[in-house]
CSV table of C-alpha atoms in Angstrom, one decimal:
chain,number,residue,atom,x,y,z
D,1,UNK,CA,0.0,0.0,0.0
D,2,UNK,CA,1.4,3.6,-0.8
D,3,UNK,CA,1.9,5.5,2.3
D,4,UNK,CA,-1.0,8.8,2.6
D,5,UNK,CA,-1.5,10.5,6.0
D,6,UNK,CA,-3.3,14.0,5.2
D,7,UNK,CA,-3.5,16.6,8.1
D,8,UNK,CA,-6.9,16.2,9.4
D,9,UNK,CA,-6.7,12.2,9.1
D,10,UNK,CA,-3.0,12.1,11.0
D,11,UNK,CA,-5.0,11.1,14.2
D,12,UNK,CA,-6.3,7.8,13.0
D,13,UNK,CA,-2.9,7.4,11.9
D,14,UNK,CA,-1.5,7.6,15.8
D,15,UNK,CA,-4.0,5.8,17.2
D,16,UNK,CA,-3.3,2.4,15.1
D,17,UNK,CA,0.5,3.3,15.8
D,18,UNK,CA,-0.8,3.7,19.6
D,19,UNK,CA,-2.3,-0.1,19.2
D,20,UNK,CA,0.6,-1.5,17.6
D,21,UNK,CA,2.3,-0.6,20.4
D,22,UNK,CA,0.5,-2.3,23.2
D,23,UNK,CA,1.4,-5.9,21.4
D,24,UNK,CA,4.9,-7.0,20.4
D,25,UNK,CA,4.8,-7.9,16.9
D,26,UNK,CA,1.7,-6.1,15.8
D,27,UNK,CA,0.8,-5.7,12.4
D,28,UNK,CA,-2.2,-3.8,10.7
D,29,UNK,CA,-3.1,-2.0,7.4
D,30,UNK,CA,-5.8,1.2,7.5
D,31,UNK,CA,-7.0,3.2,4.7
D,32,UNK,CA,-9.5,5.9,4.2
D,33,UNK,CA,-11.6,7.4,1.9
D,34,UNK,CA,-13.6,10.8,2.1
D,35,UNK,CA,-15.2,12.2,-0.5
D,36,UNK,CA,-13.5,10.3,-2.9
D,37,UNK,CA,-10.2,10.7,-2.0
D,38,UNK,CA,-7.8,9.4,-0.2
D,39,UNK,CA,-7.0,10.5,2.7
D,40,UNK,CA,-5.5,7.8,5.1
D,41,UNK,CA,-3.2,4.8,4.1
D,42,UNK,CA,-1.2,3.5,6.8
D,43,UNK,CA,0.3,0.4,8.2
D,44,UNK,CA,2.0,-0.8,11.0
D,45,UNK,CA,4.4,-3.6,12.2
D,46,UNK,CA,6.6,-5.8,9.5
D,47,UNK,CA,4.3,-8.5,8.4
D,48,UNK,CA,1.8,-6.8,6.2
D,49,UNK,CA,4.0,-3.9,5.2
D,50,UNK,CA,5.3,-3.0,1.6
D,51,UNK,CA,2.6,-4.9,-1.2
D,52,UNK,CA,1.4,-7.3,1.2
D,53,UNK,CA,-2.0,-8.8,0.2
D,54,UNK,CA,-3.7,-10.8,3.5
D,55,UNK,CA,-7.1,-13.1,3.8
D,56,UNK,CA,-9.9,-11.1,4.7
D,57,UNK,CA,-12.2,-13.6,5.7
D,58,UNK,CA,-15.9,-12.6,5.7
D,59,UNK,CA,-15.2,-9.0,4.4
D,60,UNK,CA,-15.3,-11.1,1.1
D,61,UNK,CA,-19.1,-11.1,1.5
D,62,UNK,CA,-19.4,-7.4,1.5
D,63,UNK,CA,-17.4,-7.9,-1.9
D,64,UNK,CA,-20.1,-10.2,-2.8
D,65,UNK,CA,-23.0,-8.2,-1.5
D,66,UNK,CA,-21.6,-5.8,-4.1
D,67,UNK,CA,-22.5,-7.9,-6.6
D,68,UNK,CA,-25.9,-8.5,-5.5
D,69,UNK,CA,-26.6,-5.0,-5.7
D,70,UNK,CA,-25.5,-4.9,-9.3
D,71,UNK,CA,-27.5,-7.3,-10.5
D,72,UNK,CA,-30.5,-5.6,-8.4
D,73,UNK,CA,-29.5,-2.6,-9.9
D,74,UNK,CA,-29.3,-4.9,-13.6
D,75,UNK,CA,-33.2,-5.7,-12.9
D,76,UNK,CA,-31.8,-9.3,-12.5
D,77,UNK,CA,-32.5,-9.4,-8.6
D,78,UNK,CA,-35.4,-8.0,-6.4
D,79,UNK,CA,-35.5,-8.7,-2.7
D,80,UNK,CA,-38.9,-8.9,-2.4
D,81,UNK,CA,-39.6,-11.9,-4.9
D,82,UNK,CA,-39.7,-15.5,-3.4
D,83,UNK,CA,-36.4,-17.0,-3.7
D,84,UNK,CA,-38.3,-19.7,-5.8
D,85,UNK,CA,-38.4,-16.9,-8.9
D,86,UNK,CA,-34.9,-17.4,-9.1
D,87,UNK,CA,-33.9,-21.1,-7.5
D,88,UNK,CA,-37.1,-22.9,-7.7
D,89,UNK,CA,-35.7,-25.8,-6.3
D,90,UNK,CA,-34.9,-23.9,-2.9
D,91,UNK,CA,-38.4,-23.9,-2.4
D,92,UNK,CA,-38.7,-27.4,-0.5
D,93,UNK,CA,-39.6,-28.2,2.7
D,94,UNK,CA,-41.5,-24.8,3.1
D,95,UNK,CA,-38.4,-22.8,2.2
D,96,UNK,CA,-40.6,-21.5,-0.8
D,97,UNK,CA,-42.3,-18.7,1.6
D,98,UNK,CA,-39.0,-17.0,1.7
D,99,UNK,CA,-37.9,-14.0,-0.4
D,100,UNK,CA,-34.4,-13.3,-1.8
D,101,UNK,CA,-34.5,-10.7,1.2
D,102,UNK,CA,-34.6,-13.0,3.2
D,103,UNK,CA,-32.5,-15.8,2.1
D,104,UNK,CA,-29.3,-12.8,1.8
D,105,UNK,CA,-30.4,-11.4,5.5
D,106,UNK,CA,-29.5,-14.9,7.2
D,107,UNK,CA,-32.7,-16.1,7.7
D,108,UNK,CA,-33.2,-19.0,5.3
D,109,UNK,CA,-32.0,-22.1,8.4
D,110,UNK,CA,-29.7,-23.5,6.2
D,111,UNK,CA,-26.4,-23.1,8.2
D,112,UNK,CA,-24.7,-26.6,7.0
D,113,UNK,CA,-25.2,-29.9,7.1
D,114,UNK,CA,-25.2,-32.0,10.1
D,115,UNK,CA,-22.1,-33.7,10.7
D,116,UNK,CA,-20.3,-31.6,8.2
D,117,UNK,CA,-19.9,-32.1,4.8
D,118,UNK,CA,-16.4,-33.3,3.2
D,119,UNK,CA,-14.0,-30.3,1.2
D,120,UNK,CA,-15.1,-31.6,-2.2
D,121,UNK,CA,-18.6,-30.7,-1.7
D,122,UNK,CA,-17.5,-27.4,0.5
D,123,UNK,CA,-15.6,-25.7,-2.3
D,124,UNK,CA,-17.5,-27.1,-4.6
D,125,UNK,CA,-20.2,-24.1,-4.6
D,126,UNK,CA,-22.7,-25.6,-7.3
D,127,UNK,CA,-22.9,-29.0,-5.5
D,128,UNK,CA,-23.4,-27.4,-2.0
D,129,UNK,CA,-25.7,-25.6,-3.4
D,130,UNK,CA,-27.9,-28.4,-4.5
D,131,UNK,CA,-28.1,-29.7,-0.6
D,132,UNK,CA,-29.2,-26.6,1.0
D,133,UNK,CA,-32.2,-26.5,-1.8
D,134,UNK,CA,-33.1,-29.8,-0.6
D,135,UNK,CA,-32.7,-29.2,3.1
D,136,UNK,CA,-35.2,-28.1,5.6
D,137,UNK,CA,-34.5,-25.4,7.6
D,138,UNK,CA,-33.7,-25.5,11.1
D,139,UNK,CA,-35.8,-23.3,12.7
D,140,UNK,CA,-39.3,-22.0,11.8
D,141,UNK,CA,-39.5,-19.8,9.1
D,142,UNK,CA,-41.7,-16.5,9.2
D,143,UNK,CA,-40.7,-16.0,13.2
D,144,UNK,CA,-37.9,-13.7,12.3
D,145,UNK,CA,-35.4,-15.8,13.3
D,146,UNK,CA,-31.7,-15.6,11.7
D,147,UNK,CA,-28.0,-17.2,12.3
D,148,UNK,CA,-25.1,-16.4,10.7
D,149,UNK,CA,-24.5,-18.4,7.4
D,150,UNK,CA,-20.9,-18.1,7.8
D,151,UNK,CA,-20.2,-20.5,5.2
D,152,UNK,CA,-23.1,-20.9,3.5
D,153,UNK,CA,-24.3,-17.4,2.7
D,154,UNK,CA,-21.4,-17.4,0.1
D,155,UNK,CA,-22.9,-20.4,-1.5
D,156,UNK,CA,-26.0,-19.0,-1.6
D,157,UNK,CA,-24.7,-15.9,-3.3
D,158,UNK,CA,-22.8,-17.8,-5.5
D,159,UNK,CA,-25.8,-20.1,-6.8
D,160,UNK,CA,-27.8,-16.9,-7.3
D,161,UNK,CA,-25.3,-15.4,-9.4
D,162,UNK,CA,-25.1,-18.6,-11.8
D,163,UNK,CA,-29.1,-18.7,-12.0
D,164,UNK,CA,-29.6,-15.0,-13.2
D,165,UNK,CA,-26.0,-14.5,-15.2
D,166,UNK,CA,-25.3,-18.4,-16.2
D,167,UNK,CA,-21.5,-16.9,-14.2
D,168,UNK,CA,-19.5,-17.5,-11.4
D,169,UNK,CA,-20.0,-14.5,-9.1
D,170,UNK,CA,-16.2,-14.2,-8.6
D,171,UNK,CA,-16.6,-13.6,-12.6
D,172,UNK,CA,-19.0,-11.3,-12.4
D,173,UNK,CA,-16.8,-9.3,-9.8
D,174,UNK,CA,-13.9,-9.6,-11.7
D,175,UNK,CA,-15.5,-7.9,-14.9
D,176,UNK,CA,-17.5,-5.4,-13.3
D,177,UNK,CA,-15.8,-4.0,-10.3
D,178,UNK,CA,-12.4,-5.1,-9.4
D,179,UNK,CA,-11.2,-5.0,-13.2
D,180,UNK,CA,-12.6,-1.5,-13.9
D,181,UNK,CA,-11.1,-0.2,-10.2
D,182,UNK,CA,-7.5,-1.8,-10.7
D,183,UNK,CA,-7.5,-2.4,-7.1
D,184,UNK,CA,-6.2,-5.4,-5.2
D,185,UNK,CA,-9.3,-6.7,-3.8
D,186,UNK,CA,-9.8,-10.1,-5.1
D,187,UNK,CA,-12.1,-13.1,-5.1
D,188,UNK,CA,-10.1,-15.6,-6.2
D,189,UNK,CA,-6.3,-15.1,-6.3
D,190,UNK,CA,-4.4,-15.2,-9.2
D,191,UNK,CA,-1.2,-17.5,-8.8
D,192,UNK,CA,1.0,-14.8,-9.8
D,193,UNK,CA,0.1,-12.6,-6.8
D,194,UNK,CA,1.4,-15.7,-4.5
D,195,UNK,CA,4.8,-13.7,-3.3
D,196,UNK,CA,2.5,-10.9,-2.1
D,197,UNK,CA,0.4,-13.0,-0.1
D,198,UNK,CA,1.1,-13.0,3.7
D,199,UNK,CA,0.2,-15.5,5.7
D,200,UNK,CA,-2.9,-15.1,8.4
D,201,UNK,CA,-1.3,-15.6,11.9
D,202,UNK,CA,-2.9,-17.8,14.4
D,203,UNK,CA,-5.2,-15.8,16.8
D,204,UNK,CA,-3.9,-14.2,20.5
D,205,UNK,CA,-6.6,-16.6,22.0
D,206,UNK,CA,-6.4,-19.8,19.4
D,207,UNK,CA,-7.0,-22.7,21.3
D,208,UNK,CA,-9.9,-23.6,19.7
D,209,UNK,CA,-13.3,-23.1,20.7
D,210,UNK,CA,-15.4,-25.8,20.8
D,211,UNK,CA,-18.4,-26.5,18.3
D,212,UNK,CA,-20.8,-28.6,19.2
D,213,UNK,CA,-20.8,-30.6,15.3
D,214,UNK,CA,-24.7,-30.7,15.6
D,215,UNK,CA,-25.3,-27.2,17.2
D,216,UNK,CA,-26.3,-23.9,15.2
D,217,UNK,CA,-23.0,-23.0,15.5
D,218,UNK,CA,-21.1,-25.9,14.8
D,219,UNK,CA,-23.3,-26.4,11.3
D,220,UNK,CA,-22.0,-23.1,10.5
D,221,UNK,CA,-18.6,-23.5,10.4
D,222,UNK,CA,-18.6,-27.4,9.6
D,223,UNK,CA,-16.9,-28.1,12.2
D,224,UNK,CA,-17.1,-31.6,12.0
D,225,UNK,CA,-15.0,-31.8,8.5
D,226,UNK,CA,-13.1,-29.3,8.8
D,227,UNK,CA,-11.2,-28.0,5.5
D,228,UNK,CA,-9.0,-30.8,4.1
D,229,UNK,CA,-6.4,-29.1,1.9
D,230,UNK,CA,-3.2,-30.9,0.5
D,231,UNK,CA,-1.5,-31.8,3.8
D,232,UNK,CA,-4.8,-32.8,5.1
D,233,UNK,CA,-7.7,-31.8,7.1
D,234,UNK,CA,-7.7,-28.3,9.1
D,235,UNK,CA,-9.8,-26.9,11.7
D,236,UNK,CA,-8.5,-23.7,12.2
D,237,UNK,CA,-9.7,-20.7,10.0
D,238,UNK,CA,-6.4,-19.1,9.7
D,239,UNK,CA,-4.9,-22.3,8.4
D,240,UNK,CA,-7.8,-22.2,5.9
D,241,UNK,CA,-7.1,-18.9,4.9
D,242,UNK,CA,-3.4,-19.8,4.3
D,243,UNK,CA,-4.3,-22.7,1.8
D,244,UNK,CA,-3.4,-22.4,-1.8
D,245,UNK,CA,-6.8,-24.1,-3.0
D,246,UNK,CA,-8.5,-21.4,-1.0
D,247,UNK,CA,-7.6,-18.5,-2.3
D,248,UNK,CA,-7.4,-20.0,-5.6
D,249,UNK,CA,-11.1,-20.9,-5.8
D,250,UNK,CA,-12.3,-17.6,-3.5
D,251,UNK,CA,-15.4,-18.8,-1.9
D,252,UNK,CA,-17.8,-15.6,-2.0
D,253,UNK,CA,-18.1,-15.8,2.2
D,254,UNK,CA,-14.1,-16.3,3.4
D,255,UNK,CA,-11.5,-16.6,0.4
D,256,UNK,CA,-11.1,-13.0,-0.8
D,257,UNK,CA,-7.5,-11.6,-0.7
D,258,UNK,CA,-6.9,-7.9,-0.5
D,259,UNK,CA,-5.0,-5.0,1.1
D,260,UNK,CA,-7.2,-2.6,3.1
D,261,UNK,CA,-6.4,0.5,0.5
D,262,UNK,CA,-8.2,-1.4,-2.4
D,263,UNK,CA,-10.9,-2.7,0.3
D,264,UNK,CA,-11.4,1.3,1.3
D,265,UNK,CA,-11.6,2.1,-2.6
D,266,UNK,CA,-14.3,-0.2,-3.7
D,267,UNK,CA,-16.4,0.5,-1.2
D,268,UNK,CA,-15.9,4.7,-2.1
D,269,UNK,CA,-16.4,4.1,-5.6
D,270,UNK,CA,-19.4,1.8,-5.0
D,271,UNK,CA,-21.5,4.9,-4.1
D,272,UNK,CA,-19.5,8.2,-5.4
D,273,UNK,CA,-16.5,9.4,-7.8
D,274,UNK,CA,-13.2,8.1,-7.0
D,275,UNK,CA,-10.9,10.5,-9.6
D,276,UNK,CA,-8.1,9.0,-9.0
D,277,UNK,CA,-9.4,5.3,-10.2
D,278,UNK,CA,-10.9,6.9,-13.1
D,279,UNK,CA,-14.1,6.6,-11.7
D,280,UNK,CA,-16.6,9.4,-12.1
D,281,UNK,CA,-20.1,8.3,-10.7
D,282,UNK,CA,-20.7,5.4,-8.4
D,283,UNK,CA,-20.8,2.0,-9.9
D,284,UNK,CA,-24.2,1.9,-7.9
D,285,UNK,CA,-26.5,4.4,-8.2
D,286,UNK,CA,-28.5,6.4,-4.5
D,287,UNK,CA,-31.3,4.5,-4.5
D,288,UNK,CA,-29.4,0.8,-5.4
D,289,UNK,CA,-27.2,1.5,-2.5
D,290,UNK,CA,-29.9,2.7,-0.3
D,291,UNK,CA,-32.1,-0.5,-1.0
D,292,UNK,CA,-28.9,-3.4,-0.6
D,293,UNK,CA,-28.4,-1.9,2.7
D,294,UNK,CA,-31.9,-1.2,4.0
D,295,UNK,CA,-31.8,-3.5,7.9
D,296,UNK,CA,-33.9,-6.6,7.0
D,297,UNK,CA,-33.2,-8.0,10.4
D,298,UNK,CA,-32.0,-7.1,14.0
D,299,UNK,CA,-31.9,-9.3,17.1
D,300,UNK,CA,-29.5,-12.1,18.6
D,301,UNK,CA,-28.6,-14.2,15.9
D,302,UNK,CA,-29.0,-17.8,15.9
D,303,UNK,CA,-25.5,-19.1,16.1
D,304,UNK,CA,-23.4,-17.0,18.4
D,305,UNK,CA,-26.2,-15.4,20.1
D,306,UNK,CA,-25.0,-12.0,20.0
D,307,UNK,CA,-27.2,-9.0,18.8
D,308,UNK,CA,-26.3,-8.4,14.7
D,309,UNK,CA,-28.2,-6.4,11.9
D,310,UNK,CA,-28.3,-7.7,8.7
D,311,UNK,CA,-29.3,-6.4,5.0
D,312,UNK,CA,-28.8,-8.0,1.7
D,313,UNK,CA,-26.0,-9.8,2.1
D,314,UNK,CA,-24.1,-6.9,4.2
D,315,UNK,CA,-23.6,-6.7,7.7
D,316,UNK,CA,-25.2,-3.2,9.5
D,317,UNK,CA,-24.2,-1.5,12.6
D,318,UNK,CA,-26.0,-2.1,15.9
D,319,UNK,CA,-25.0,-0.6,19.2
D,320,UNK,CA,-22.2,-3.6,20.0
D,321,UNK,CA,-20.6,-3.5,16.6
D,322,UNK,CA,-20.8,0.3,16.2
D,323,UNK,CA,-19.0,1.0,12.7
D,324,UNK,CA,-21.2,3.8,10.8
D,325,UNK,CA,-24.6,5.5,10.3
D,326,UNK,CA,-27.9,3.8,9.4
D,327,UNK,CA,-26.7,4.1,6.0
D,328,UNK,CA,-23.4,2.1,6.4
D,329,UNK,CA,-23.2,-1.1,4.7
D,330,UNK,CA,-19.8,-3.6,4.5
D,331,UNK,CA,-18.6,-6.9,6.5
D,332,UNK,CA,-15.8,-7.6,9.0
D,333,UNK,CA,-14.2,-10.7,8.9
D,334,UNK,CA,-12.7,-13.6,11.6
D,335,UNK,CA,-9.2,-12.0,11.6
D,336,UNK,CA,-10.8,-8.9,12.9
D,337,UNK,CA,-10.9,-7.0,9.5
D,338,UNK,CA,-13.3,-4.4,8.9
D,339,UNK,CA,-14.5,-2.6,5.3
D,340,UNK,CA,-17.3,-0.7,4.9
D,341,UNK,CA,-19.1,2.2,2.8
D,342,UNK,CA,-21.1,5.1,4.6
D,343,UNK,CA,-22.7,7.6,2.3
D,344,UNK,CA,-23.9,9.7,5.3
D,345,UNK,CA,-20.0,10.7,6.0
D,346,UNK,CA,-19.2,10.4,2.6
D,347,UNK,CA,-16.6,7.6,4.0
D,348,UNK,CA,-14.7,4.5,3.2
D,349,UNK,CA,-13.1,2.2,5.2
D,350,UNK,CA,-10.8,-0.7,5.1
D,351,UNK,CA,-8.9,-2.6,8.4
D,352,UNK,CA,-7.3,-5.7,7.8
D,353,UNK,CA,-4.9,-6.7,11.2
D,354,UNK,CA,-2.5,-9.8,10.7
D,355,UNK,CA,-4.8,-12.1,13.3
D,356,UNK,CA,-7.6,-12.4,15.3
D,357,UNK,CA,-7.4,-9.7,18.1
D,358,UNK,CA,-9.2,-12.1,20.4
D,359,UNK,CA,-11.9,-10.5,22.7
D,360,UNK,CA,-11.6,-7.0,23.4
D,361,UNK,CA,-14.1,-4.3,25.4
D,362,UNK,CA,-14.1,-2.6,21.6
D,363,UNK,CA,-12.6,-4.2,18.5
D,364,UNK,CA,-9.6,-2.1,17.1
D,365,UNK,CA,-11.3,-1.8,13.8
D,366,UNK,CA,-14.5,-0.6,15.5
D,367,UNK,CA,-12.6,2.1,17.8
D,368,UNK,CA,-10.9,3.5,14.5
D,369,UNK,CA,-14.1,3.5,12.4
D,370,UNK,CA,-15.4,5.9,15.5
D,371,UNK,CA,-12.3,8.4,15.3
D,372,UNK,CA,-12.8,8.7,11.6
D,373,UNK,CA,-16.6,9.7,11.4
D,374,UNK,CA,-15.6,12.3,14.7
D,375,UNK,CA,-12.8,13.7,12.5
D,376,UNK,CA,-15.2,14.3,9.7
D,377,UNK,CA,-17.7,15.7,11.6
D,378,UNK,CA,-14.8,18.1,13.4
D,379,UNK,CA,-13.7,18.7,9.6
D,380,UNK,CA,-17.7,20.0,8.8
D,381,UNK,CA,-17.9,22.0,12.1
D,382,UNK,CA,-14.3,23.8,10.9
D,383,UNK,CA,-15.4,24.8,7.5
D,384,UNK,CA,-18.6,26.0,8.9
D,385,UNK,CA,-16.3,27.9,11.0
């Protein structure tokens, strides 16, 4: 990442150097956009310094989400219509009373399979796909009641993608964003980019919680079957991340590879002109935007219990995960990454650490994301002078 600290941003810059130096060995990239430009790039510690490119987890379904909103903005996708108008074979076992809204807010029951399902069905998106349209789901539908898909919400995506394009989404995001923005925010990693790539370090706290294989939870992240790669099964997300395969194939909810400039830059061009990527109008128009990240559903999620928001296949702020406005949309992901878009600031942000901060009164990303919107509003309250 090139190195940009502008004046009125230089705080964000010493509070991440402030973090990096409460942990030995701390490393973090930060970025910022505002109004288009770029006003913060910064990073910390040796380990993802110079071009380093890092997993970033379940931010890779805010990349997703992105193309969602495309193909709503296309006509392609409405999130009102049954999820049968588009994957009529979804619709068994009841599932049929669902709408694509609903199915992309994490409501749909289908977390996994119990007792886990072996890696050539996991990374193999189109067969998954064909077991969670025969499932049931897992709790009753209609009640409001949602879990965290962290797995299968990418395969969901994914199918969705196929039915309305006949492409792979991490085609489809390819063509239509990443190529155009030049950035280096992928889903699906190009070999050549393997010298950049920097390995996810195992978590402060990584001893392995325990997942119940036939819990809510434990359907969610498979736990039974872990991730077999070529030296054999893994149950650890960050050796996951670090597999070859993985970021080869980019699955649409964990597999993305980026820096956090390029994350910051696709969210700011997703609603607004980025002039220095070429980009003169947002690649999604106001009311697109506004209607992929309108809150479908709030409340303690099924799997971890905690208290989430959720729109059409973004994550949205709540009071324990305070990272923008009502109008914010993006993802964080398991090695405590955090990218996000929020028109009411006219802000973009991307926060990728080098691991899993482990439990923490406020998530770095989270308390960084707070010192940015109260620089901008100290920026408005200056010019109004």
């Amino acid at each position: 990442m090139e190195s940009v600290i502008t004046p009125d941003f230089a705080p964000l810059a010493h509070a991440l150097e402030d973090r990096a130096a409460q942990e030995e060995g701390y490393s973090a990239q930060l970025a910022v956009y505002h109004r288009g430009e770029l006003v913060l790039s910064h990073t910390v510690g040796e380990h993802l310094g110079g071009d380093g490119l890092t997993c970033v987890f379940s931010c890779t379904k805010g990349l997703s989400a992105l193309v969602i909103a495309l193909l709503m903005q296309d006509g392609l996708l409405d999130p009102a219509e049954p999820i049968t108008t588009y994957w009529p074979e979804f619709g068994t076992h009841g599932k049929g009373q669902l709408t694509l809204g609903e199915v992309l807010s994490h409501q749909a029951g289908v977390l996994g399979v119990p007792g886990g399902v072996p890696s050539k069905i996991l990374l193999n998106s189109a067969e998954y796909a064909k077991i969670l349209a025969s499932m049931p789901s897992i709790w009753p539908l209609g009640q409001n009641i949602f879990g965290y898909h962290a797995i299968t919400m990418g395969i969901l995506m994914e199918e969705l993608v196929r039915r309305v394009t006949g492409r792979e989404l991490k085609d489809v995001y390819e063509e239509r964003i990443r190529g155009i923005l030049g950035v280096d925010a992928y889903i699906g990693q190009d070999a050549s980019l393997e010298s950049r790539y920097r390995q996810v370090l195992p978590g402060l706290n990584d001893a392995g919680a325990f997942f119940d294989p036939f819990s809510p939870a434990g359907l969610a992240v498979n736990s039974s079957s872990g991730f077999a790669f070529e030296n054999g099964p893994v149950y650890s997300w960050h050796e996951a991340a670090n597999s070859p395969m993985m970021r080869a194939i980019g699955p649409a909810s964990m597999g993305g590879v980026a820096d956090a400039q390029s994350l910051a830059a696709t969210y700011a061009a997703s609603f607004g002109p980025v002039p220095s990527l070429g980009i003169r109008q947002g690649f999604l128009s106001e009311d697109t935007w506004s209607r992929a990240s309108t809150e479908l559903v709030y409340g303690p999620e099924r799997t971890g219990g905690q208290i989430q928001a959720y729109a059409l296949g973004f994550m949205k702020p709540t009071a324990n995960n305070d990272f923008g406005s009502i109008f914010a949309y993006g993802h964080d992901g398991a090695n405590s990454s955090l990218a996000y878009a929020d028109p009411a600031y006219q802000l973009s942000f991307g926060f990728i650490p080098s691991r899993n901060e482990g439990q923490r009164e406020k998530s770095t990303g989270i308390q960084l994301s707070q010192l940015a919107r109260q620089i901008v509003i100290g920026t408005m309250m200056k010019a109004r002078g």
